[in-house]
Amino acid sequence: MSDLTPPASAVVDLLGMLAYGELVAFDRMAADARLAPDLRRRAVLSEMAGREITNYCRLADRLTELGGDPEQSMRPYVQAVSDYHAQTEPADWLEGLAKAYVGDGIADDFTREVAAVLTGPDRDLILDVLHDSRHADFAADELRAAIAADPKVANRLSMWSRRLVGEGISQALRVAAERPSLAELLAGGGTDFQALLRRLTSAHTARMGAVGLNN
Amino acid sequence: MSDLTPPASAVVDLLGMLAYGELVAFDRMAADARLAPDLRRRAVLSEMAGREITNYCRLADRLTELGGDPEQSMRPYVQAVSDYHAQTEPADWLEGLAKAYVGDGIADDFTREVAAVLTGPDRDLILDVLHDSRHADFAADELRAAIAADPKVANRLSMWSRRLVGEGISQALRVAAERPSLAELLAGGGTDFQALLRRLTSAHTARMGAVGLNN
């Protein structure tokens, strides 16, 4: 953790990215809820989507407090995120869950790393709006049960997850190139990028193994 | 208002219908948010969708308290509601807003009438989860602005609204025929059906006029 206070513009950039992530997570979970095989699962996923919007509101409020405009702060991320989702449209309920499990897992790990270089209320807010583990637990249970019922599913979902990671990395690099403030924020906090990448990769591999998928 | 306590099964039927209505309202608003012309409007509609899910949870909790099963209590309404939405898929942002404005308006009026024959906590819960007026106000503002910008829009949306009402009535009659408990609940509360229909119609006509649509 750094002793330096990061520039407000970098924090606005970061909060804008997280706010847009929440808005998109809401949208995607709401769409996935429609793929649910029954009303119970549909309600569970809809409730989770509702929490993303609560988080979105908290981030948007903080952006406004910092003198940022939520809409303007989110705009730089729209294209990359849209392209990611257009390239990775889930074909069914399980692909949707695997996408949420894999994608949110990596996004949350990364967000936790960024929060560590921040101080005070922004760090607390960000740690607080990270996906609670209920969604990951629900997705993991569903994935494990589906693989137990039909082991061939593991292969299909492992390949699907590799595609998600590949597409995610390519869009993340694009954002990083266009918005250097985030990389500077991390660099200013003394982050070792090689080590960060190793931590993210090893957490991802552990998550895949935990539900019976291979990386 | 009746002095008789309605049978618990009729209340479970009613709460099941309202709970499913909230789940569908969430889903529809989330889908409409995707049609929004900008991020600000998309966020507003997403936030409203989030509130529907909060309401859904309250109704589901009460259903469980009364010994009902939320999933089972909602199931009888799935087909009619799905058919209604399949027949009335909005083609754009304005059709989506008009559908929410017209449909939620009638649904809320009807729900208020039903709440009046209930007593105690169920009546309070139902009145509390009715769509707050923010959504109707937002939709009305957008519709008025669109009609002001292009008066031809009024004609198209008036025709669209008539289609919505026609389709809504045909599905409502189907539900009423299949689930007589709701009609019995109203009859037991001393409701005059002719007068009820007149009240609903006149409130609908006033709502249409308020945004420049004709019935």
mmCIF file of N, CA and C in Angstrom, chain A residues 20 23-24 26-31 33-34 38-43 45-51 53 56-57 70-72 74-75 78, chain B residues 20 23-24 26-31 33-34 38-43 45-51 53 56-57 70-72 74-75 78:
data_model
loop_
_atom_site.group_PDB
_atom_site.id
_atom_site.type_symbol
_atom_site.label_atom_id
_atom_site.label_comp_id
_atom_site.label_asym_id
_atom_site.label_seq_id
_atom_site.Cartn_x
_atom_site.Cartn_y
_atom_site.Cartn_z
ATOM 1 N N TYR A 20 -19.640 1.110 -14.268
ATOM 2 C CA TYR A 20 -20.142 0.533 -15.510
ATOM 3 C C TYR A 20 -20.159 -0.992 -15.415
ATOM 4 N N LEU A 23 -23.346 -1.934 -13.713
ATOM 5 C CA LEU A 23 -24.515 -1.761 -14.581
ATOM 6 C C LEU A 23 -24.605 -2.924 -15.575
ATOM 7 N N VAL A 24 -23.440 -3.322 -16.087
ATOM 8 C CA VAL A 24 -23.417 -4.414 -17.054
ATOM 9 C C VAL A 24 -23.673 -5.756 -16.351
ATOM 10 N N PHE A 26 -25.508 -6.202 -13.784
ATOM 11 C CA PHE A 26 -26.955 -6.217 -13.586
ATOM 12 C C PHE A 26 -27.660 -6.714 -14.835
ATOM 13 N N ASP A 27 -27.306 -6.079 -15.938
ATOM 14 C CA ASP A 27 -27.947 -6.376 -17.208
ATOM 15 C C ASP A 27 -27.747 -7.844 -17.601
ATOM 16 N N ARG A 28 -26.531 -8.318 -17.395
ATOM 17 C CA ARG A 28 -26.202 -9.681 -17.813
ATOM 18 C C ARG A 28 -26.899 -10.703 -16.909
ATOM 19 N N MET A 29 -26.910 -10.428 -15.592
ATOM 20 C CA MET A 29 -27.600 -11.359 -14.695
ATOM 21 C C MET A 29 -29.099 -11.379 -14.957
ATOM 22 N N ALA A 30 -29.652 -10.199 -15.277
ATOM 23 C CA ALA A 30 -31.082 -10.149 -15.581
ATOM 24 C C ALA A 30 -31.373 -10.976 -16.832
ATOM 25 N N ALA A 31 -30.492 -10.892 -17.821
ATOM 26 C CA ALA A 31 -30.686 -11.667 -19.048
ATOM 27 C C ALA A 31 -30.490 -13.157 -18.774
ATOM 28 N N ALA A 33 -31.060 -14.636 -15.988
ATOM 29 C CA ALA A 33 -32.199 -15.107 -15.187
ATOM 30 C C ALA A 33 -33.278 -15.669 -16.104
ATOM 31 N N ARG A 34 -33.373 -15.069 -17.285
ATOM 32 C CA ARG A 34 -34.374 -15.524 -18.260
ATOM 33 C C ARG A 34 -34.072 -16.935 -18.775
ATOM 34 N N ASP A 38 -35.951 -22.919 -13.913
ATOM 35 C CA ASP A 38 -37.189 -22.870 -13.121
ATOM 36 C C ASP A 38 -37.307 -21.517 -12.420
ATOM 37 N N LEU A 39 -38.493 -21.306 -11.812
ATOM 38 C CA LEU A 39 -38.783 -19.998 -11.205
ATOM 39 C C LEU A 39 -37.894 -19.715 -10.000
ATOM 40 N N ARG A 40 -37.533 -20.764 -9.236
ATOM 41 C CA ARG A 40 -36.700 -20.555 -8.054
ATOM 42 C C ARG A 40 -35.342 -19.979 -8.469
ATOM 43 N N ARG A 41 -34.706 -20.648 -9.446
ATOM 44 C CA ARG A 41 -33.403 -20.167 -9.901
ATOM 45 C C ARG A 41 -33.515 -18.791 -10.564
ATOM 46 N N ARG A 42 -34.613 -18.597 -11.264
ATOM 47 C CA ARG A 42 -34.806 -17.288 -11.889
ATOM 48 C C ARG A 42 -34.884 -16.194 -10.824
ATOM 49 N N ALA A 43 -35.596 -16.475 -9.730
ATOM 50 C CA ALA A 43 -35.717 -15.489 -8.659
ATOM 51 C C ALA A 43 -34.372 -15.238 -7.985
ATOM 52 N N LEU A 45 -31.338 -15.495 -9.236
ATOM 53 C CA LEU A 45 -30.456 -14.683 -10.077
ATOM 54 C C LEU A 45 -30.982 -13.247 -10.206
ATOM 55 N N SER A 46 -32.299 -13.095 -10.237
ATOM 56 C CA SER A 46 -32.870 -11.748 -10.318
ATOM 57 C C SER A 46 -32.532 -10.952 -9.060
ATOM 58 N N GLU A 47 -32.597 -11.603 -7.904
ATOM 59 C CA GLU A 47 -32.237 -10.935 -6.648
ATOM 60 C C GLU A 47 -30.778 -10.484 -6.674
ATOM 61 N N MET A 48 -29.903 -11.369 -7.192
ATOM 62 C CA MET A 48 -28.493 -11.012 -7.274
ATOM 63 C C MET A 48 -28.290 -9.818 -8.199
ATOM 64 N N ALA A 49 -29.038 -9.807 -9.294
ATOM 65 C CA ALA A 49 -28.952 -8.666 -10.210
ATOM 66 C C ALA A 49 -29.357 -7.386 -9.480
ATOM 67 N N GLY A 50 -30.384 -7.485 -8.650
ATOM 68 C CA GLY A 50 -30.843 -6.326 -7.893
ATOM 69 C C GLY A 50 -29.738 -5.747 -7.016
ATOM 70 N N ARG A 51 -28.920 -6.620 -6.447
ATOM 71 C CA ARG A 51 -27.822 -6.114 -5.599
ATOM 72 C C ARG A 51 -26.780 -5.336 -6.403
ATOM 73 N N ILE A 53 -27.360 -3.372 -8.773
ATOM 74 C CA ILE A 53 -27.859 -2.013 -8.971
ATOM 75 C C ILE A 53 -27.695 -1.176 -7.709
ATOM 76 N N TYR A 56 -24.221 -0.171 -7.885
ATOM 77 C CA TYR A 56 -24.061 0.865 -8.896
ATOM 78 C C TYR A 56 -24.409 2.237 -8.307
ATOM 79 N N CYS A 57 -25.525 2.306 -7.589
ATOM 80 C CA CYS A 57 -25.974 3.588 -7.026
ATOM 81 C C CYS A 57 -24.937 4.148 -6.057
ATOM 82 N N PRO A 70 -21.287 10.533 -13.411
ATOM 83 C CA PRO A 70 -21.311 9.078 -13.596
ATOM 84 C C PRO A 70 -21.335 8.662 -15.067
ATOM 85 N N GLU A 71 -22.204 9.312 -15.847
ATOM 86 C CA GLU A 71 -22.342 8.907 -17.242
ATOM 87 C C GLU A 71 -21.017 9.086 -18.000
ATOM 88 N N GLN A 72 -20.406 10.260 -17.805
ATOM 89 C CA GLN A 72 -19.160 10.556 -18.505
ATOM 90 C C GLN A 72 -18.030 9.631 -18.043
ATOM 91 N N MET A 74 -18.287 6.620 -17.049
ATOM 92 C CA MET A 74 -18.476 5.238 -17.501
ATOM 93 C C MET A 74 -18.189 5.078 -18.984
ATOM 94 N N ARG A 75 -18.361 6.192 -19.730
ATOM 95 C CA ARG A 75 -18.363 6.088 -21.193
ATOM 96 C C ARG A 75 -17.122 5.433 -21.791
ATOM 97 N N VAL A 78 -17.472 1.587 -22.260
ATOM 98 C CA VAL A 78 -18.649 0.985 -22.903
ATOM 99 C C VAL A 78 -18.259 0.069 -24.059
ATOM 100 N N TYR B 20 -45.178 -12.754 -8.939
ATOM 101 C CA TYR B 20 -44.754 -13.042 -10.307
ATOM 102 C C TYR B 20 -44.746 -11.762 -11.142
ATOM 103 N N LEU B 23 -41.491 -10.041 -10.514
ATOM 104 C CA LEU B 23 -40.369 -10.720 -11.171
ATOM 105 C C LEU B 23 -40.353 -10.382 -12.665
ATOM 106 N N VAL B 24 -41.539 -10.353 -13.247
ATOM 107 C CA VAL B 24 -41.638 -10.047 -14.680
ATOM 108 C C VAL B 24 -41.371 -8.564 -14.926
ATOM 109 N N PHE B 26 -39.422 -6.691 -13.228
ATOM 110 C CA PHE B 26 -37.966 -6.582 -13.150
ATOM 111 C C PHE B 26 -37.338 -6.940 -14.490
ATOM 112 N N ASP B 27 -37.737 -8.104 -14.982
ATOM 113 C CA ASP B 27 -37.164 -8.635 -16.205
ATOM 114 C C ASP B 27 -37.407 -7.691 -17.387
ATOM 115 N N ARG B 28 -38.615 -7.160 -17.439
ATOM 116 C CA ARG B 28 -38.990 -6.318 -18.565
ATOM 117 C C ARG B 28 -38.266 -4.969 -18.498
ATOM 118 N N MET B 29 -38.183 -4.408 -17.282
ATOM 119 C CA MET B 29 -37.468 -3.133 -17.144
ATOM 120 C C MET B 29 -35.985 -3.304 -17.447
ATOM 121 N N ALA B 30 -35.428 -4.449 -17.028
ATOM 122 C CA ALA B 30 -34.011 -4.699 -17.311
ATOM 123 C C ALA B 30 -33.793 -4.786 -18.817
ATOM 124 N N ALA B 31 -34.729 -5.430 -19.514
ATOM 125 C CA ALA B 31 -34.611 -5.543 -20.971
ATOM 126 C C ALA B 31 -34.810 -4.179 -21.625
ATOM 127 N N ALA B 33 -34.135 -1.342 -20.311
ATOM 128 C CA ALA B 33 -32.959 -0.506 -20.012
ATOM 129 C C ALA B 33 -31.941 -0.623 -21.140
ATOM 130 N N ARG B 34 -31.894 -1.822 -21.734
ATOM 131 C CA ARG B 34 -30.957 -2.051 -22.835
ATOM 132 C C ARG B 34 -31.314 -1.223 -24.067
ATOM 133 N N ASP B 38 -29.271 6.442 -23.853
ATOM 134 C CA ASP B 38 -27.998 6.868 -23.251
ATOM 135 C C ASP B 38 -27.809 6.183 -21.893
ATOM 136 N N LEU B 39 -26.599 6.362 -21.341
ATOM 137 C CA LEU B 39 -26.266 5.678 -20.087
ATOM 138 C C LEU B 39 -27.086 6.194 -18.910
ATOM 139 N N ARG B 40 -27.412 7.497 -18.899
ATOM 140 C CA ARG B 40 -28.186 8.042 -17.789
ATOM 141 C C ARG B 40 -29.558 7.369 -17.711
ATOM 142 N N ARG B 41 -30.258 7.325 -18.864
ATOM 143 C CA ARG B 41 -31.576 6.694 -18.867
ATOM 144 C C ARG B 41 -31.469 5.195 -18.579
ATOM 145 N N ARG B 42 -30.405 4.589 -19.077
ATOM 146 C CA ARG B 42 -30.225 3.165 -18.813
ATOM 147 C C ARG B 42 -30.076 2.917 -17.312
ATOM 148 N N ALA B 43 -29.308 3.789 -16.636
ATOM 149 C CA ALA B 43 -29.115 3.635 -15.190
ATOM 150 C C ALA B 43 -30.426 3.862 -14.440
ATOM 151 N N LEU B 45 -33.524 3.372 -15.448
ATOM 152 C CA LEU B 45 -34.431 2.239 -15.586
ATOM 153 C C LEU B 45 -33.895 1.003 -14.858
ATOM 154 N N SER B 46 -32.577 0.836 -14.853
ATOM 155 C CA SER B 46 -31.985 -0.302 -14.138
ATOM 156 C C SER B 46 -32.242 -0.181 -12.636
ATOM 157 N N GLU B 47 -32.131 1.028 -12.114
ATOM 158 C CA GLU B 47 -32.413 1.244 -10.693
ATOM 159 C C GLU B 47 -33.859 0.902 -10.369
ATOM 160 N N MET B 48 -34.772 1.305 -11.259
ATOM 161 C CA MET B 48 -36.183 0.998 -11.046
ATOM 162 C C MET B 48 -36.410 -0.507 -11.060
ATOM 163 N N ALA B 49 -35.730 -1.185 -11.975
ATOM 164 C CA ALA B 49 -35.846 -2.645 -12.024
ATOM 165 C C ALA B 49 -35.378 -3.245 -10.694
ATOM 166 N N GLY B 50 -34.306 -2.684 -10.143
ATOM 167 C CA GLY B 50 -33.789 -3.173 -8.868
ATOM 168 C C GLY B 50 -34.831 -3.092 -7.769
ATOM 169 N N ARG B 51 -35.638 -2.035 -7.789
ATOM 170 C CA ARG B 51 -36.679 -1.912 -6.760
ATOM 171 C C ARG B 51 -37.745 -2.997 -6.877
ATOM 172 N N ILE B 53 -37.271 -6.001 -7.633
ATOM 173 C CA ILE B 53 -36.764 -7.219 -7.012
ATOM 174 C C ILE B 53 -36.838 -7.133 -5.486
ATOM 175 N N TYR B 56 -40.293 -7.971 -4.850
ATOM 176 C CA TYR B 56 -40.489 -9.409 -5.029
ATOM 177 C C TYR B 56 -40.094 -10.162 -3.750
ATOM 178 N N CYS B 57 -38.940 -9.812 -3.197
ATOM 179 C CA CYS B 57 -38.444 -10.516 -1.999
ATOM 180 C C CYS B 57 -39.418 -10.367 -0.842
ATOM 181 N N PRO B 70 -43.311 -19.831 -2.716
ATOM 182 C CA PRO B 70 -43.329 -18.772 -3.739
ATOM 183 C C PRO B 70 -43.382 -19.322 -5.164
ATOM 184 N N GLU B 71 -42.530 -20.317 -5.449
ATOM 185 C CA GLU B 71 -42.478 -20.833 -6.806
ATOM 186 C C GLU B 71 -43.829 -21.407 -7.234
ATOM 187 N N GLN B 72 -44.401 -22.228 -6.344
ATOM 188 C CA GLN B 72 -45.673 -22.869 -6.661
ATOM 189 C C GLN B 72 -46.800 -21.831 -6.788
ATOM 190 N N MET B 74 -46.549 -18.828 -7.813
ATOM 191 C CA MET B 74 -46.414 -17.989 -9.011
ATOM 192 C C MET B 74 -46.767 -18.753 -10.278
ATOM 193 N N ARG B 75 -46.605 -20.084 -10.228
ATOM 194 C CA ARG B 75 -46.679 -20.880 -11.460
ATOM 195 C C ARG B 75 -47.969 -20.697 -12.258
ATOM 196 N N VAL B 78 -47.725 -17.905 -14.953
ATOM 197 C CA VAL B 78 -46.594 -17.816 -15.886
ATOM 198 C C VAL B 78 -47.055 -17.769 -17.336
#
